[in-house]
Amino acid sequence: MPGTTPSAESVRLATDPDPAQGRTRAIATGAFELFAPDGERIWNEGLPDDIPVVEGRRLLVLDEPTYQRSWNADRFFPHLPGTAELARVLTAEETRSWFARTSPGNGIRRPS
């Protein structure tokens, strides 16, 4: 994926079971605009419950950011490490199928 890789320190602060140990200050930079399937913006300050469930899965549309935003790379829940794993890349057909469940709404740009 295009974009800027997060700093090693911001990743450590998000994933380390004890982020306070060896803590330094780090700035995280947003890599995406977040949208619900209906095209409504989901703000970074939101909660996982803000992401709608579609056919039993939370469906979030990621788009290129329209402006750069950054914040202190702190944890809101200090005892809950964050993780993200790319399990697999969707096929073109799967991608079209999931995009069919979305609406252009207020900012979603469809892939060509």
C-alpha positions in Angstrom: 0.0 0.0 0.0 1.3 3.5 -0.7 1.9 5.8 2.2 4.3 6.6 5.0 5.3 3.8 7.3 4.6 4.5 11.0 7.6 5.2 13.2 9.0 2.2 15.1 8.3 4.1 18.3 4.7 4.7 17.6 4.2 1.0 16.7 6.0 0.0 19.9 3.7 2.3 22.0 0.6 0.7 20.3 1.7 -2.9 20.5 4.0 -3.3 23.6 2.3 -5.0 26.5 4.0 -2.5 28.8 4.3 0.7 26.8 5.4 2.8 29.8 8.7 0.8 30.0 11.3 2.7 28.0 8.7 5.2 27.0 9.6 8.1 24.8 7.4 10.6 23.0 6.2 9.8 19.5 3.8 11.3 17.0 1.5 9.2 14.9 0.3 10.4 11.5 -3.0 9.4 10.0 -2.7 7.3 6.9 -6.4 7.0 5.9 -9.8 8.7 5.8 -12.3 6.4 7.5 -15.8 6.0 6.1 -18.9 3.9 7.0 -20.4 1.9 4.1 -23.0 4.6 3.6 -20.3 7.2 3.0 -20.5 8.9 6.4 -17.2 9.9 7.9 -16.0 8.0 10.9 -13.7 10.2 13.0 -10.4 8.8 14.3 -11.6 9.8 17.8 -14.5 7.3 17.5 -15.0 3.9 18.9 -15.1 0.5 17.3 -18.8 0.5 17.7 -19.0 3.4 15.3 -18.0 1.0 12.5 -21.3 -0.5 11.1 -21.8 -4.3 10.9 -22.6 -5.5 7.4 -23.4 -9.2 6.9 -21.8 -10.1 10.3 -18.6 -8.1 9.8 -17.6 -4.6 10.7 -17.1 -2.8 7.3 -14.8 0.2 7.2 -13.9 2.0 4.0 -10.3 3.4 4.0 -9.5 6.2 1.6 -6.6 8.5 1.1 -6.4 11.4 3.6 -7.6 14.8 2.3 -5.3 16.5 4.8 -2.5 15.5 7.1 -3.4 14.9 10.8 -1.2 13.8 13.7 -1.5 13.1 17.4 0.5 11.9 20.3 1.0 8.2 20.0 -0.5 7.4 23.4 -2.9 4.6 24.3 -6.4 5.4 25.5 -6.5 2.0 27.2 -3.0 1.5 28.6 -3.4 -2.2 29.4 -4.9 -3.1 26.0 -2.1 -3.5 23.3 -3.2 -2.8 19.7 -2.6 -5.3 16.9 -3.3 -5.4 13.2 -2.6 -8.2 10.9 -3.1 -8.5 7.2 -4.6 -12.0 6.9 -4.8 -11.9 3.1 -5.5 -9.6 0.1 -9.0 -9.8 -1.3 -9.4 -10.9 -4.9 -10.7 -8.4 -7.4 -14.1 -10.1 -7.3 -14.3 -10.0 -3.5 -13.4 -6.3 -3.6 -16.1 -5.6 -6.1 -18.6 -7.6 -4.0 -17.8 -5.6 -0.8 -17.8 -2.3 -2.6 -21.3 -3.1 -3.9 -22.4 -2.9 -0.2 -21.2 0.7 0.0 -22.6 4.0 -1.2 -20.5 6.9 -2.7 -22.1 9.1 0.0 -20.0 11.9 1.4 -16.6 11.2 0.1 -15.9 7.5 -0.8 -13.9 7.4 -4.0 -14.5 4.2 -5.8 -11.5 2.3 -7.3 -11.2 2.3 -11.0 
